[in-house]
Amino acid sequence: MSGEQETGGGAHVQIGSITGGSQAFGSHGTAESTNHTVVVADPKQQHLLTQVRALRGELARTEGRTADDDALDAELGEVEGEISRAGRGDAGLLGRLRTRLEQYGAAAATAASVTAVLQAITQVTG
């Protein structure tokens, strides 16, 4: 439904967006939800995870994505998954990501995020 509608005193529900959680409708509706919370104890790893997610978000909004963009996103996804599962990024995986980022011809829109991820990797790996 869009816009205001007269319901004659009856119920009216309008949903523009639902993010996360579970919803059930109707007199017999049920909803179940399983949530996974990522807790990363090391603040440096958490910072890296935040920067990786930010760069992935920027890449997702990039018009005219290239094969290099897709390859970078895949590696960022690996790092994100590793930190989410294990609480830290594997040194080999972080090394490969660092190399890809250094070789990545980043557009001006993503250059700041690429730099932020590189700095976060340096903080984690020393």
Coordinates of C-alpha atoms in Angstrom, one line a residue:
M1 CA 0.0 0.0 0.0
S2 CA 1.2 3.5 -0.6
G3 CA 0.0 6.8 0.6
E4 CA -2.8 7.4 3.1
Q5 CA -5.9 5.2 2.8
E6 CA -9.2 5.6 4.6
T7 CA -9.9 2.3 6.4
G8 CA -13.4 3.3 7.8
G9 CA -12.2 2.7 11.3
G10 CA -10.6 -0.7 10.6
A11 CA -7.0 -1.6 11.0
H12 CA -4.4 -0.2 8.7
V13 CA -0.8 -1.5 8.4
Q14 CA 1.8 0.1 6.2
I15 CA 5.4 -1.3 6.1
G16 CA 8.0 0.6 4.2
S17 CA 11.0 -1.5 5.3
I18 CA 11.9 -4.3 7.6
T19 CA 15.5 -5.0 8.6
G20 CA 16.5 -7.9 10.8
G21 CA 14.2 -9.8 13.2
S22 CA 11.2 -11.9 12.4
Q23 CA 7.6 -10.9 11.7
A24 CA 4.4 -12.8 11.9
F25 CA 0.9 -11.7 10.7
G26 CA -2.5 -13.0 11.2
S27 CA -4.3 -14.6 14.1
H28 CA -2.2 -17.8 14.0
G29 CA 1.1 -16.3 12.8
T30 CA 4.3 -17.3 14.5
A31 CA 7.8 -16.0 14.0
E32 CA 11.2 -17.5 15.0
S33 CA 14.5 -15.7 14.8
T34 CA 18.1 -16.8 15.2
N35 CA 20.5 -14.0 15.7
H36 CA 24.3 -14.2 15.7
T37 CA 26.3 -11.5 17.4
V38 CA 29.9 -11.0 16.5
V39 CA 32.1 -10.2 19.5
V40 CA 35.6 -9.3 18.6
A41 CA 37.7 -8.9 21.8
D42 CA 40.7 -7.2 20.3
P43 CA 39.9 -3.5 19.5
K44 CA 42.4 -3.5 16.6
Q45 CA 40.6 -6.5 15.0
Q46 CA 37.3 -4.8 15.6
H47 CA 38.6 -1.6 13.9
L48 CA 39.8 -3.7 11.0
L49 CA 36.4 -5.4 10.7
T50 CA 34.6 -2.0 10.8
Q51 CA 36.9 -0.6 8.0
V52 CA 36.5 -3.7 5.9
R53 CA 32.8 -3.5 6.1
A54 CA 32.9 0.2 5.2
L55 CA 35.0 -0.5 2.1
R56 CA 32.7 -3.3 1.1
G57 CA 29.7 -0.9 1.4
E58 CA 31.4 1.6 -0.9
L59 CA 32.3 -1.1 -3.4
A60 CA 28.6 -2.2 -3.4
R61 CA 27.6 1.3 -4.4
T62 CA 30.2 1.6 -7.2
E63 CA 28.6 2.0 -10.6
G64 CA 30.3 0.1 -13.4
R65 CA 32.0 -2.5 -11.2
T66 CA 35.1 -4.2 -12.7
A67 CA 36.6 -7.6 -12.2
D68 CA 39.1 -6.0 -9.9
D69 CA 36.3 -4.6 -7.8
D70 CA 34.7 -8.0 -7.6
A71 CA 38.0 -9.7 -6.7
L72 CA 38.7 -7.1 -4.0
D73 CA 35.2 -7.5 -2.6
A74 CA 35.7 -11.3 -2.4
E75 CA 38.9 -10.9 -0.4
L76 CA 37.3 -8.4 1.9
G77 CA 34.4 -10.9 2.4
E78 CA 36.9 -13.6 3.3
V79 CA 38.6 -11.3 5.9
E80 CA 35.2 -10.2 7.3
G81 CA 34.1 -13.8 7.6
E82 CA 37.4 -14.9 9.3
I83 CA 37.3 -12.1 11.9
S84 CA 33.6 -12.7 12.5
R85 CA 34.2 -16.5 13.1
A86 CA 37.6 -16.5 14.8
G87 CA 37.8 -13.0 16.2
R88 CA 40.9 -12.2 14.2
G89 CA 42.2 -12.2 10.7
D90 CA 44.6 -14.9 9.5
A91 CA 48.1 -13.4 8.8
G92 CA 48.3 -14.9 5.4
L93 CA 44.8 -13.7 4.4
L94 CA 45.6 -10.2 5.7
G95 CA 48.9 -10.2 3.7
R96 CA 47.1 -11.1 0.5
L97 CA 44.5 -8.4 1.2
R98 CA 47.2 -5.8 1.8
T99 CA 48.9 -6.7 -1.5
R100 CA 45.6 -6.5 -3.4
L101 CA 44.8 -3.1 -1.8
E102 CA 48.3 -1.8 -2.6
Q103 CA 47.8 -2.8 -6.3
Y104 CA 44.2 -1.8 -6.5
G105 CA 43.6 1.3 -8.6
A106 CA 41.1 2.7 -6.3
A107 CA 38.6 5.3 -7.5
A108 CA 38.5 8.6 -5.6
A109 CA 35.3 7.5 -4.0
T110 CA 37.0 4.5 -2.3
A111 CA 40.5 5.8 -1.9
A112 CA 39.9 6.9 1.7
S113 CA 38.4 3.5 2.7
V114 CA 41.2 1.6 1.0
T115 CA 43.7 3.7 3.0
A116 CA 41.7 3.1 6.2
V117 CA 41.8 -0.7 5.7
L118 CA 45.5 -0.7 4.9
Q119 CA 46.2 1.3 8.1
A120 CA 44.0 -1.1 10.2
I121 CA 45.9 -4.1 8.8
T122 CA 49.2 -2.5 9.7
Q123 CA 47.9 -2.0 13.3
V124 CA 46.9 -5.6 13.5
T125 CA 50.0 -7.1 11.9
G126 CA 52.5 -4.7 13.2

